[in-house]
Coordinates of C-alpha atoms in Angstrom, one line a residue:
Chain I
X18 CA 25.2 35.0 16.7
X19 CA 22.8 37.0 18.0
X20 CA 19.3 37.4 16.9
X21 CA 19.8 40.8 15.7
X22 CA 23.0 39.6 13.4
X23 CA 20.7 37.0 12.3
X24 CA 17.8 39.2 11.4
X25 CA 20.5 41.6 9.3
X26 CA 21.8 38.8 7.9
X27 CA 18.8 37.2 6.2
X28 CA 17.2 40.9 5.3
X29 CA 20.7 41.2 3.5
X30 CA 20.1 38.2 1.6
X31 CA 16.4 39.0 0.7
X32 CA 17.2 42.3 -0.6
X33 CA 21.0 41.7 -2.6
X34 CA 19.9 38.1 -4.1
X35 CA 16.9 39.1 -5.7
X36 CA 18.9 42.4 -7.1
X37 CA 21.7 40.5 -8.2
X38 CA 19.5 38.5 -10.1
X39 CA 18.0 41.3 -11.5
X40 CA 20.7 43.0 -13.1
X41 CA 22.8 40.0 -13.9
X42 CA 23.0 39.4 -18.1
X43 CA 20.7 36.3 -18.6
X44 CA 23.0 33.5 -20.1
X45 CA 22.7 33.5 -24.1
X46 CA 21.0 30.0 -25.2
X47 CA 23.6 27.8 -26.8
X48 CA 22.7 28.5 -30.1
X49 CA 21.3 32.2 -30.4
X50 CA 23.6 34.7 -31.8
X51 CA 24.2 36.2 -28.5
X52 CA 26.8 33.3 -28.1
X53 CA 28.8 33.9 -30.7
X54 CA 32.1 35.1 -29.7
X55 CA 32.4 38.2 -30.5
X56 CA 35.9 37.8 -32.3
X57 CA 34.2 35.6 -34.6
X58 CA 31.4 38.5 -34.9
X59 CA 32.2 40.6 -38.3
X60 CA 31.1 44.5 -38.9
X61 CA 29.1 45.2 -42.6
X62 CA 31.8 47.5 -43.0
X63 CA 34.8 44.9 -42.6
X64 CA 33.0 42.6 -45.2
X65 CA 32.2 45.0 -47.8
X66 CA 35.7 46.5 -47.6
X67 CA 36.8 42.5 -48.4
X68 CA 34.5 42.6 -51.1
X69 CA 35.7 45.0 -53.1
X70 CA 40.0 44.7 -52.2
X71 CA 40.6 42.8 -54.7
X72 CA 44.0 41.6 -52.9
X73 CA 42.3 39.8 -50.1
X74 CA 40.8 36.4 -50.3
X75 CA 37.4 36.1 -51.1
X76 CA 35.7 34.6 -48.4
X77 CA 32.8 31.9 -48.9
X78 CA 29.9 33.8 -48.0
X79 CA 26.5 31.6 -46.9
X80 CA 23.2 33.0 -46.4
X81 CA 21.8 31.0 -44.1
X82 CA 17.9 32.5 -43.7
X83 CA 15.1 32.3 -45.8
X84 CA 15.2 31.3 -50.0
X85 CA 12.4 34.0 -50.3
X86 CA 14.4 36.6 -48.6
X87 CA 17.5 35.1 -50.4
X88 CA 16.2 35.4 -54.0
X89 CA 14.9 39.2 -53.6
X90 CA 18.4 40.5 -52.6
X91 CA 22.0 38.5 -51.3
X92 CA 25.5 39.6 -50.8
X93 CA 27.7 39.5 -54.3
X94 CA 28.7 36.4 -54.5
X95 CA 26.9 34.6 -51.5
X96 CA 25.4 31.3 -51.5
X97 CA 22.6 29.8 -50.4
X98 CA 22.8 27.3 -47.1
X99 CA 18.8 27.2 -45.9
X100 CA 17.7 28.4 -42.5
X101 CA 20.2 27.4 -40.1
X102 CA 17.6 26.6 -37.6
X103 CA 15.9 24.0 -39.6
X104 CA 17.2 20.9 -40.3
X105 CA 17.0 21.1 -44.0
X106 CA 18.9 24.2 -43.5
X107 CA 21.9 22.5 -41.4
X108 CA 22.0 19.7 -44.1
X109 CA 22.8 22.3 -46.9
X110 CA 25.0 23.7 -44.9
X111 CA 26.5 20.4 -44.5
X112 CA 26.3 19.7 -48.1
X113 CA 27.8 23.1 -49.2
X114 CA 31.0 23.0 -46.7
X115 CA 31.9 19.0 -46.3
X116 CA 34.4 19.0 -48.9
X117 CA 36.2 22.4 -48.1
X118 CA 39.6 22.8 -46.4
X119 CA 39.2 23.8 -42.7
X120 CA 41.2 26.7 -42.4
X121 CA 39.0 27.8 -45.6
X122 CA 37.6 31.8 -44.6
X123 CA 33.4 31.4 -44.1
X124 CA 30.9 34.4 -43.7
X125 CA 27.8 33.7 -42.3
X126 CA 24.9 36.0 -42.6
X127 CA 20.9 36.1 -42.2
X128 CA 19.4 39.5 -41.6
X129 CA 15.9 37.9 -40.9
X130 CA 15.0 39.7 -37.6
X131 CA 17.3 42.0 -35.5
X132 CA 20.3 40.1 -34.1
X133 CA 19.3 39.2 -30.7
X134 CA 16.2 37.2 -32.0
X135 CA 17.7 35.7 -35.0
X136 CA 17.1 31.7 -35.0
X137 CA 19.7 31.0 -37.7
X138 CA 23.0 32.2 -37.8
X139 CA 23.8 30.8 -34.2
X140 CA 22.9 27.1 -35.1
X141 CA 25.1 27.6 -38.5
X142 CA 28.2 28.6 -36.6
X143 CA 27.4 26.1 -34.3
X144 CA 27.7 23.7 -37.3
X145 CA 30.7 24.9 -38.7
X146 CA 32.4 24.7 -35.6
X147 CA 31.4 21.3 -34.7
X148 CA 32.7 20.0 -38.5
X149 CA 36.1 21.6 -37.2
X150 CA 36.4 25.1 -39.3
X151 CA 38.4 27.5 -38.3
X152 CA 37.8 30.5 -39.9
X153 CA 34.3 31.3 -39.4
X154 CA 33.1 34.9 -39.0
X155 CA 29.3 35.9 -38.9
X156 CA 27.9 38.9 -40.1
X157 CA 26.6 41.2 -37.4
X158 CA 23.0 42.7 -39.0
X159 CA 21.6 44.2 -36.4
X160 CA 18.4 45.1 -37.5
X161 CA 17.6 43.2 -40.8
X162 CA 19.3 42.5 -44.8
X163 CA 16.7 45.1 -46.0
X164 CA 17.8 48.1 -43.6
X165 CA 21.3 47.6 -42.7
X166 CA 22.5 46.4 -46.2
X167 CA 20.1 47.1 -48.7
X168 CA 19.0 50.6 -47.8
X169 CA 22.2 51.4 -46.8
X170 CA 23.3 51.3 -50.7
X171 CA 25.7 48.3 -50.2
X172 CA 25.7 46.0 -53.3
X173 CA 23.0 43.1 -54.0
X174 CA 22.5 40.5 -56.3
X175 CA 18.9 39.2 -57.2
X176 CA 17.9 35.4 -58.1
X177 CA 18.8 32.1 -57.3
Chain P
X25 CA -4.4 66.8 -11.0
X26 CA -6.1 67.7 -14.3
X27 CA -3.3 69.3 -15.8
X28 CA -1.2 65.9 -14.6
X29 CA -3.3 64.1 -16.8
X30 CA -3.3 66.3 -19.3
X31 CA 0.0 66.1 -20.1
X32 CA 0.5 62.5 -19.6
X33 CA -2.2 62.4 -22.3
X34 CA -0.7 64.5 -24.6
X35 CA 3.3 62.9 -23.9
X36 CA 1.6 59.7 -24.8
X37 CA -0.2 60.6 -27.8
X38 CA 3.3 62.5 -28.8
X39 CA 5.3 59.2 -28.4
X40 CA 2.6 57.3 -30.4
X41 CA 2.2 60.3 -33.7
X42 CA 6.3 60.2 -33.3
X43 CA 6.2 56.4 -33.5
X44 CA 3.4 56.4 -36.0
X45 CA 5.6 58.7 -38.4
X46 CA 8.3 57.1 -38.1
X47 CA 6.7 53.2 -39.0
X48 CA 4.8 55.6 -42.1
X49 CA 7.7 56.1 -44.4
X50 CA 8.3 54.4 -47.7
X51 CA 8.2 54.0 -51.2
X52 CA 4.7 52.4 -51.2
X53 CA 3.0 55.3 -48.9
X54 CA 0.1 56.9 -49.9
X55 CA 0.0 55.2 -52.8
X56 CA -2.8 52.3 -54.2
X57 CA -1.9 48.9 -52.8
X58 CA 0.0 46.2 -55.1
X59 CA -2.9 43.8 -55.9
X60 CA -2.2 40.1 -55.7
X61 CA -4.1 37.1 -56.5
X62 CA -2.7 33.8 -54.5
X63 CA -4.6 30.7 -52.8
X64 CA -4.8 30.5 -48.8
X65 CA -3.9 27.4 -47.2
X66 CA -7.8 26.8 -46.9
X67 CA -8.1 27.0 -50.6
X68 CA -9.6 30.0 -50.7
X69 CA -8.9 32.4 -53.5
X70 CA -7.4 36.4 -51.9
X71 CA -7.4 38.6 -54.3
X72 CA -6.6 42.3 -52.4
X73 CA -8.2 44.4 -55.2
X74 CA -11.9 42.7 -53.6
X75 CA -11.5 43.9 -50.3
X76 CA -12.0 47.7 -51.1
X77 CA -14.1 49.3 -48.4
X78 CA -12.3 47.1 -45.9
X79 CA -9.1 47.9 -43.8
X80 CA -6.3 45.2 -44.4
X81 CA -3.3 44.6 -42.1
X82 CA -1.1 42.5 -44.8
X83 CA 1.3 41.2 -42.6
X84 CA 4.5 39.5 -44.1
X85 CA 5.7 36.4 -41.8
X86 CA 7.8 33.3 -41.0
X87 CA 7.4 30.5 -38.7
X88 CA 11.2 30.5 -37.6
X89 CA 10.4 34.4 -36.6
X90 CA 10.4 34.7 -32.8
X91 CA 8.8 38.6 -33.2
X92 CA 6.6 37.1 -35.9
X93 CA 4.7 34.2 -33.1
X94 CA 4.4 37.0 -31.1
X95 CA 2.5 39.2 -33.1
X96 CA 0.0 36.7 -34.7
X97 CA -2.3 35.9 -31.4
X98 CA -3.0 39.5 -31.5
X99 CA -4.2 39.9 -35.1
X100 CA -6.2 37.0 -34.5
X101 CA -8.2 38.7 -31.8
X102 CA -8.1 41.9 -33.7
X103 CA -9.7 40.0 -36.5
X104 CA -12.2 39.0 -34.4
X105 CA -12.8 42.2 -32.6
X106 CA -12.7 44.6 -35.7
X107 CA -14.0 42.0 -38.3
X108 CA -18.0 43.5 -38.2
X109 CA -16.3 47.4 -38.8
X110 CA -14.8 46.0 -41.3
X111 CA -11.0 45.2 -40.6
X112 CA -9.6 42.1 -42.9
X113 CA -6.3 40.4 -41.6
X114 CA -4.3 39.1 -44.2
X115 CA -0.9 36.8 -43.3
X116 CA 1.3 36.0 -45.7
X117 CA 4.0 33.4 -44.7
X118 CA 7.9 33.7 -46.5
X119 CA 8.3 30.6 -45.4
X120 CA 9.9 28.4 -48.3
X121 CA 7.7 25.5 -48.2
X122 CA 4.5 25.5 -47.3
X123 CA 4.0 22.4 -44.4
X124 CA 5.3 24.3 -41.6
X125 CA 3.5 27.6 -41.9
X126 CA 0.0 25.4 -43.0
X127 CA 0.5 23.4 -39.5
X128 CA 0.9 27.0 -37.7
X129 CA -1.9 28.7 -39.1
X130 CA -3.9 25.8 -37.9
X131 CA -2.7 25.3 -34.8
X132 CA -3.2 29.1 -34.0
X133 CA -6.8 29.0 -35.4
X134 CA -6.1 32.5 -36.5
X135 CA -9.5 32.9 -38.3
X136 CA -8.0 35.2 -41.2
X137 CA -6.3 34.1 -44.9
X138 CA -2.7 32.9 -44.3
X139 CA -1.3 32.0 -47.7
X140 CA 2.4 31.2 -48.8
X141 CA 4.3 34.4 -50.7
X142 CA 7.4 34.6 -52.4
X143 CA 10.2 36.8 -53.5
X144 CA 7.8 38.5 -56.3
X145 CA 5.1 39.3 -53.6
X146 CA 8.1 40.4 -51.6
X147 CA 9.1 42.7 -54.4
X148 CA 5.8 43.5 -55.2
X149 CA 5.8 45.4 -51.5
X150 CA 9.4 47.1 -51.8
X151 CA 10.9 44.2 -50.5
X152 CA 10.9 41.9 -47.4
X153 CA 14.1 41.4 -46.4
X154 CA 13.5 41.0 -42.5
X155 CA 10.7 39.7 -40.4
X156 CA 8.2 40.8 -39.4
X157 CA 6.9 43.4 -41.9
X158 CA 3.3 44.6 -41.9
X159 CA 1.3 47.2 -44.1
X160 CA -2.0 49.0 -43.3
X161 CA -4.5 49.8 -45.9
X162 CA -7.2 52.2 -45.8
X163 CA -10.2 50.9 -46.8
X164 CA -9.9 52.9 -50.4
X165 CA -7.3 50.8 -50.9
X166 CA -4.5 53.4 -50.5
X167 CA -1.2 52.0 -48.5
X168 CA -1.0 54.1 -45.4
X169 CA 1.8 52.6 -43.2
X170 CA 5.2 49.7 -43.5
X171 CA 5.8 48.8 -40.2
X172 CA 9.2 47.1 -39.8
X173 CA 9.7 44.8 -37.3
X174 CA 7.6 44.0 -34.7
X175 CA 4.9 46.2 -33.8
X176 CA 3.5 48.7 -31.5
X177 CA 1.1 47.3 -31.0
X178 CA -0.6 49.9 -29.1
X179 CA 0.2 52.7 -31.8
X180 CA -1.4 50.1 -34.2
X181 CA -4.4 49.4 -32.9
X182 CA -5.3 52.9 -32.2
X183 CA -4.3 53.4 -36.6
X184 CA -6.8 50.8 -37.2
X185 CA -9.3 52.2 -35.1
X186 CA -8.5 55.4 -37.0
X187 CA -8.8 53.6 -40.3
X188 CA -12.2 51.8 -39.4
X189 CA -13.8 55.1 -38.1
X190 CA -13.6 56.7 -41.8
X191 CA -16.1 55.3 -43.9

């Protein structure tokens, strides 16, 4: 090779590596809700139009945030399951699914921060899916519970 | 040259008044605070009716917030910037116990009342149903600004300064 090839070769590599770099997606951390699949990824519209057929199932819907947030406004019907990204959280969780059929249908949702920073629902599926579920859908919020279900005039429940 | 930065100025002041009005919208706006009473983690009673004549920034966190860490640092300096004009920094953690948040506040040295809230102070504010949420009060006590999510930090600061220069 000469030393010219050689030269091209190298400036080649200095210029396409870095820019490959910088425009590649940066791997989603195990457990952030980037890495849900996104067929197990669920629209607000998709749940509430489950909510109110009466035909369909009911799913088992889990919040898995904050009690504070929680106890000011929740899904009809949802329970409680703690912060997914604590481990008091993943032990309610535990506690609230352990004795439920596998193929049973499970809605996840938090709404504490926009989707791509939200600490909890990624750890909860992550749960579920170790403990063998099946059926596991998360709700995609991308904002927050207060904008993109509250205010958008979707039902809510209040308390414990 | 001049009329360059002219009308860089004026963009950016655009972008900040279009930001501004858009963070300004609520129920709450324009209207006297809530008042609370609660404890800070110090012990310290915060009652938000005492602190007429002073600016607040009540900001509504939770430890497990990722936009919520990133904020705090820079109240704490603002605290200690603005604090002699007469700015008052008031955190209030949604977390549901108490240990975590107490450790944080610490830890952080923040140098402004962190206390523990719950869903009535939520309420009380409209609701908090997503972190972070912050609200700016003049110093008549009149809500001026919700501010959902994490902050602008730069459109903030310069509503403070606004806020402080009004006596």
């Amino acid at each position: 090779m000469s030393f010219a090839r050689l030269f091209l070769a190298c400036a080649l590599l200095v210029v396409v590596v870095p820019a490959r770099a910088q425009f590649a997606q940066p791997a989603a951390a195990p457990e952030s809700a980037m890495s849900i699949p996104q067929d197990h990824v669920m629209q607000i519209d998709e749940l509430n139009d489950m909510l109110k057929d009466g035909k369909a199932g009911k799913p088992l819907i889990l919040q898995v945030g904050s009690h504070v947030m929680f106890a000011q406004a929740h899904i009809p019907s949802a329970q409680y399951a703690g912060p997914g990204s604590q481990p008091e959280g993943q032990h309610l969780l535990h506690a609230k699914v352990v004795n439920l059929p596998k193929d049973k249908v499970i809605v996840l949702y938090c709404g504490c921060c926009p989707w791509t920073r939200c600490p909890n629902v990624g750890p909860a599926y992550a749960h579920l899916m170790q403990m063998g579920f099946k059926h596991v859908k998360v709700l995609y919020i991308a904002s927050n519970f207060g904008d993109d279900w509250v205010r958008r005039g979707y039902a809510v429940e209040k308390g414990d | 040259m001049r009329l360059k930065r002219a009308t860089r100025a004026c963009a950016v002041t655009l972008a900040l008044m279009c930001a501004w009005a858009a963070s300004a919208q609520g129920p709450l706006e324009h209207k006297p605070a809530p008042d609370f009473i609660r404890t800070d983690f110090d012990g310290r009673r915060v009652t938000l009716s005492e602190l007429h004549g002073k600016v607040v920034l009540l900001n509504f966190w939770a430890t497990w917030c990722a936009p919520c860490q990133a904020e705090l640092p820079h109240f704490a300096e603002w605290q200690r910037r603005y604090r002699a004009q007469g700015l008052q920094v008031i955190a209030v953690s949604m977390d549901d116990e108490p240990k975590a948040p107490r450790a944080l506040a610490s830890k952080l040295k923040l140098g402004f009342p962190v206390l523990l809230g719950d869903e009535k102070l939520g309420e009380l504010y409209g609701g908090v149903l997503g972190f972070p949420v912050s609200f700016l009060i003049a110093r008549d006590g009149t809500m001026t600004a919700r501010i959902e999510g994490e902050a602008d930090l730069q459109a903030l600061e310069a509503r403070i300064q606004e806020l402080l220069a009004q006596k």
